[in-house]
Coordinates of C-alpha atoms in Angstrom, one line a residue:
Chain V
T16 CA 4.4 12.4 -42.8
M17 CA 1.1 12.8 -41.0
S18 CA 0.2 15.9 -43.0
S19 CA -2.9 14.4 -44.6
S20 CA -4.7 14.3 -41.2
E21 CA -2.8 17.1 -39.5
N22 CA -4.5 20.2 -38.3
P23 CA -3.7 22.8 -41.0
S24 CA -2.6 25.3 -38.4
T25 CA 0.1 22.8 -37.2
S26 CA 1.2 22.2 -40.8
L27 CA 1.5 25.9 -41.4
F28 CA 3.6 26.3 -38.2
R29 CA 5.9 23.5 -39.2
E30 CA 6.3 24.9 -42.7
Y31 CA 7.4 28.3 -41.2
L32 CA 9.8 26.5 -38.8
R33 CA 11.6 25.0 -41.8
I34 CA 12.5 28.4 -43.2
R35 CA 16.0 29.2 -42.0
T36 CA 15.6 32.6 -40.6
V37 CA 18.6 31.9 -38.5
H38 CA 21.5 34.2 -37.6
P39 CA 24.0 35.2 -38.8
D40 CA 22.4 35.3 -42.2
P41 CA 18.6 34.9 -41.8
D42 CA 16.4 34.2 -44.8
Y43 CA 14.2 37.3 -44.7
G44 CA 12.7 36.6 -48.1
N45 CA 9.3 36.7 -46.4
Q46 CA 7.4 35.1 -49.3
F47 CA 5.9 32.6 -46.9
L48 CA 4.5 35.3 -44.7
V49 CA 3.2 37.4 -47.5
R50 CA 1.5 34.3 -49.0
V51 CA -0.2 33.5 -45.7
A52 CA -1.4 37.1 -45.3
K53 CA -2.9 37.0 -48.7
D54 CA -4.5 33.7 -48.1
I55 CA -6.2 35.1 -44.9
G56 CA -7.2 38.3 -46.7
L57 CA -4.9 40.7 -44.9
E58 CA -3.3 43.6 -46.7
S59 CA 0.5 43.4 -46.3
R60 CA 3.2 46.0 -47.1
K61 CA 6.9 46.5 -46.4
V62 CA 8.5 49.4 -44.7
K63 CA 12.2 49.7 -45.7
L64 CA 14.5 50.8 -43.0
S65 CA 17.8 52.7 -43.3
S66 CA 19.5 49.5 -42.2
G67 CA 18.4 47.8 -45.4
R68 CA 16.0 45.5 -43.5
D69 CA 12.3 45.4 -44.1
I70 CA 9.4 45.5 -41.6
L71 CA 6.4 43.6 -42.8
V72 CA 3.1 45.1 -41.8
M73 CA -0.2 43.4 -42.2
T74 CA -3.4 45.2 -41.5
W75 CA -7.0 44.4 -40.7
Q76 CA -8.9 47.7 -40.8
G77 CA -11.2 48.4 -38.0
T78 CA -14.7 49.9 -38.4
D79 CA -13.6 53.0 -36.4
P80 CA -10.1 53.6 -37.7
K81 CA -9.6 56.8 -35.6
L82 CA -9.4 54.6 -32.5
K83 CA -5.9 53.5 -31.5
S84 CA -4.9 50.1 -32.9
V85 CA -3.9 46.7 -31.6
I86 CA -0.4 45.7 -32.7
L87 CA 0.6 42.1 -32.7
N88 CA 4.3 42.2 -32.9
S89 CA 6.7 39.3 -33.6
H90 CA 10.2 38.8 -34.8
I91 CA 11.1 36.6 -37.7
D92 CA 14.7 35.7 -36.8
V93 CA 16.0 32.9 -34.6
V94 CA 19.2 32.3 -32.8
P95 CA 21.8 29.9 -34.1
V96 CA 22.1 26.2 -33.3
Y97 CA 24.7 23.6 -32.4
E98 CA 23.1 21.0 -34.6
D99 CA 25.1 18.1 -33.2
L100 CA 23.4 18.6 -29.8
W101 CA 19.9 18.2 -31.2
T102 CA 18.1 14.9 -31.2
H103 CA 16.1 16.0 -34.3
P104 CA 17.4 18.4 -37.0
P105 CA 16.6 21.9 -35.8
F106 CA 15.0 23.0 -39.1
A107 CA 13.1 19.9 -39.9
A108 CA 10.2 20.6 -37.5
H109 CA 9.9 16.9 -36.6
K110 CA 6.8 16.0 -34.7
D111 CA 7.0 13.0 -32.3
E112 CA 4.3 10.6 -31.2
A113 CA 3.6 12.8 -28.2
G114 CA 2.9 15.7 -30.5
N115 CA 6.1 17.6 -29.5
I116 CA 7.4 19.6 -32.4
Y117 CA 11.1 20.1 -32.4
A118 CA 12.7 23.1 -34.1
R119 CA 14.6 26.3 -33.5
G120 CA 11.9 28.9 -33.1
T121 CA 9.1 26.7 -31.8
Q122 CA 9.1 28.8 -28.6
D123 CA 11.0 31.9 -29.7
M124 CA 8.8 32.9 -31.4
K125 CA 7.4 31.4 -34.6
C126 CA 4.6 29.8 -32.6
V127 CA 3.3 33.3 -31.7
T128 CA 3.4 34.6 -35.3
I129 CA 1.4 31.6 -36.6
Q130 CA -1.0 31.8 -33.7
Y131 CA -1.7 35.5 -34.4
L132 CA -2.3 34.7 -38.0
E133 CA -4.4 31.6 -37.4
A134 CA -6.5 33.5 -34.8
L135 CA -7.1 36.2 -37.4
R136 CA -8.0 33.6 -40.0
Q137 CA -10.6 32.2 -37.7
L138 CA -12.0 35.6 -36.8
K139 CA -12.2 36.7 -40.4
S140 CA -13.9 33.5 -41.5
D141 CA -16.4 33.8 -38.6
G142 CA -17.4 37.2 -40.1
S143 CA -16.1 39.1 -37.1
H144 CA -15.7 42.9 -37.3
F145 CA -14.0 45.1 -34.7
P146 CA -13.9 48.8 -34.1
R147 CA -10.2 48.9 -33.7
T148 CA -7.7 48.3 -36.5
I149 CA -5.4 45.3 -35.9
H150 CA -1.8 45.4 -37.3
L151 CA 0.7 42.6 -37.4
T152 CA 4.3 43.8 -37.4
L153 CA 6.9 41.2 -38.4
V154 CA 10.3 42.4 -37.6
P155 CA 14.0 41.4 -38.2
D156 CA 17.0 41.1 -36.0
E157 CA 15.4 41.0 -32.5
E158 CA 17.9 38.4 -31.5
T159 CA 20.8 40.7 -32.2
G160 CA 19.3 43.6 -30.2
G161 CA 16.8 45.1 -32.7
H162 CA 19.2 47.8 -33.7
T163 CA 18.5 47.2 -37.4
G164 CA 14.8 46.5 -36.8
M165 CA 12.4 47.7 -34.1
E166 CA 14.8 50.2 -32.6
L167 CA 14.7 52.1 -35.9
F168 CA 11.1 51.4 -36.8
V169 CA 9.6 53.2 -33.7
D170 CA 11.1 56.5 -34.9
Y171 CA 9.6 56.1 -38.4
P172 CA 6.4 58.0 -39.4
E173 CA 5.2 54.6 -40.7
F174 CA 5.2 53.4 -37.1
K175 CA 3.3 56.5 -35.7
D176 CA 0.8 56.0 -38.6
L177 CA -0.1 52.7 -37.1
N178 CA -1.7 54.8 -34.4
P179 CA -0.5 52.3 -31.7
G180 CA -2.7 51.5 -28.7
I181 CA -1.7 48.3 -27.1
T182 CA 1.1 46.0 -28.5
L183 CA 1.4 42.3 -27.8
D184 CA 4.9 40.8 -28.1
E185 CA 6.6 37.6 -27.0
G186 CA 6.7 36.2 -23.5
L187 CA 8.2 33.0 -22.2
A188 CA 7.2 29.5 -21.8
S189 CA 6.0 28.5 -18.3
P190 CA 6.7 25.0 -16.9
T191 CA 3.7 25.2 -14.6
E192 CA 0.0 25.6 -15.2
E193 CA 0.4 29.4 -15.0
F194 CA 0.9 31.7 -18.0
S195 CA 3.6 34.4 -17.7
V196 CA 2.6 37.9 -18.8
F197 CA 5.4 40.6 -18.9
Y198 CA 4.5 44.2 -18.4
G199 CA 8.1 45.5 -18.2
E200 CA 11.6 44.1 -18.6
K201 CA 15.2 44.5 -17.5
C202 CA 17.2 47.0 -19.5
P203 CA 20.7 46.0 -20.9
W204 CA 23.5 48.1 -19.5
W205 CA 26.7 47.6 -21.3
I206 CA 29.9 48.5 -19.4
T207 CA 33.2 48.9 -21.2
V208 CA 36.3 48.3 -19.1
H209 CA 39.6 49.7 -20.4
C210 CA 42.7 48.1 -18.8
R211 CA 45.8 50.1 -19.8
G212 CA 49.3 48.7 -19.3
D213 CA 52.2 50.8 -18.2
Chain Y
I8 CA -0.4 46.5 -12.9
D9 CA -3.4 48.8 -12.5
E10 CA -6.4 46.5 -12.6
S11 CA -8.6 49.3 -13.9
Y12 CA -6.4 50.1 -16.9
P13 CA -8.6 49.4 -20.0
W14 CA -6.0 47.5 -22.0
W15 CA -5.1 45.3 -19.0
K16 CA -8.8 44.7 -18.3
A17 CA -9.4 43.7 -21.9
F18 CA -6.4 41.4 -21.9
S19 CA -7.1 39.7 -18.6
K20 CA -10.9 39.3 -18.9
P21 CA -10.9 36.7 -21.7
C22 CA -8.0 34.9 -20.0
N23 CA -10.0 34.6 -16.8
E24 CA -13.0 33.4 -18.8
L25 CA -10.8 30.7 -20.3
G26 CA -9.6 29.7 -16.8
L27 CA -6.0 30.8 -17.5
K28 CA -3.9 31.6 -14.4
L29 CA -1.9 34.7 -15.3
K30 CA 1.4 35.5 -13.6
P31 CA 2.4 39.2 -14.2
E32 CA 6.2 39.5 -14.3
I33 CA 9.1 41.6 -15.4
F34 CA 10.9 40.0 -18.4
P35 CA 14.3 38.8 -17.4
A36 CA 16.0 39.9 -20.6
G37 CA 15.5 42.3 -23.5
T38 CA 12.9 42.2 -26.3
D39 CA 11.7 44.6 -28.9
S40 CA 9.0 45.6 -26.5
R41 CA 11.5 47.9 -24.8
Y42 CA 11.7 50.1 -27.9
I43 CA 7.9 50.3 -28.0
R44 CA 7.6 51.2 -24.3
Q45 CA 10.4 53.8 -24.6
A46 CA 8.5 55.4 -27.5
G47 CA 5.6 55.8 -25.0
Y48 CA 3.3 52.9 -26.0
P49 CA 2.2 50.1 -23.7
A50 CA 3.2 46.6 -24.5
L51 CA 2.5 43.2 -23.0
G52 CA 4.8 40.2 -23.4
F53 CA 2.8 37.0 -23.7
S54 CA 3.4 33.7 -25.4
P55 CA 0.6 31.2 -24.5
M56 CA 2.8 28.3 -23.5
N57 CA 2.1 26.7 -20.1
H58 CA 3.2 23.2 -19.1
T59 CA 6.3 23.8 -21.3
P60 CA 9.9 23.8 -20.2
I61 CA 11.7 27.1 -21.0
L62 CA 13.9 26.1 -24.0
L63 CA 14.4 29.3 -25.9
H64 CA 17.9 29.5 -27.4
D65 CA 18.5 25.9 -26.2
H66 CA 19.0 22.6 -27.9
N67 CA 15.9 20.6 -28.6
E68 CA 13.7 23.6 -28.3
Y69 CA 10.2 22.2 -28.8
L70 CA 6.5 23.0 -28.4
N71 CA 3.7 20.5 -28.0
E72 CA 1.1 20.7 -30.7
D73 CA -1.9 20.8 -28.3
V74 CA -0.3 23.7 -26.4
F75 CA 0.2 25.5 -29.8
L76 CA -3.3 24.9 -31.0
R77 CA -4.8 26.1 -27.7
G78 CA -2.8 29.2 -28.1
I79 CA -4.6 30.0 -31.3
H80 CA -7.9 29.9 -29.4
I81 CA -6.5 32.0 -26.6
Y82 CA -5.3 34.7 -29.0
N83 CA -8.7 34.5 -30.8
K84 CA -10.4 35.6 -27.5
I85 CA -7.7 38.1 -26.5
I86 CA -7.5 39.8 -29.9
S87 CA -11.3 40.1 -30.1
S88 CA -11.3 41.7 -26.7
L89 CA -8.5 44.2 -27.3
A90 CA -9.9 45.2 -30.7
S91 CA -13.3 45.8 -29.1
V92 CA -12.2 48.2 -26.3
P93 CA -14.4 51.3 -26.5
A94 CA -12.6 54.7 -26.8
F95 CA -11.3 55.7 -23.3
D96 CA -10.2 59.1 -22.0
E97 CA -6.4 58.6 -21.8
E98 CA -6.0 57.5 -25.4
L99 CA -7.7 60.6 -26.9

């Protein structure tokens, strides 16, 4: 591999891509994320939900903690693959000569999780301090609707205790020069049709 | 989007300074942000990936390393800006 000369942020991203947090049975062991948090110097804790799933919360305390916080949210899970349709194995995080990294989760959304973490690592090592507290929330099961993850978590006192101000969450890639920013979204509306015979 | 809204100002200002062209949109599907918004808290959906084909959930999903690394720099500036927003009336 090129790991000896590779940017450490890229190496960390590729390491995360190799963890099979893929449905229907995602590896939610989270040791990797807890280790990275510790390495950066972020407190991390788990909130256990009634679904049996955990939310991982990492916190960088602000200098004025009564102010509302900045929440950097990302989901850990990824959708399944049809492996035979991939040119590179989807959990190998192969990087080609053009610098393209192939893996399930490169766009949705392990990139964002590592970008949040590496941005915080830089800011911490620069000696930055901010008035507002920054929380990272790492959640399960977004790809199956969030019913066992974020949908439950927002009703927990532990969520309110984050004192949420603004939350950043995933967007989408953009094929042009522009960057998409989403300020709302379409809501799912499930319709059940019963067809009764005679 | 209300251009005077403090969170939006704090998000868009560093993006403008970095020369990023932002395109505010409604997300075409569902994310966890809907639960956060339903609970009454604002949320922005943003993944700093331009010049990238939309391949979520697709075969050969990939991201270029340079786009990824630039994203760290972009978040560095956005997070700094958001975490520095002075107390404003509507939040108290």
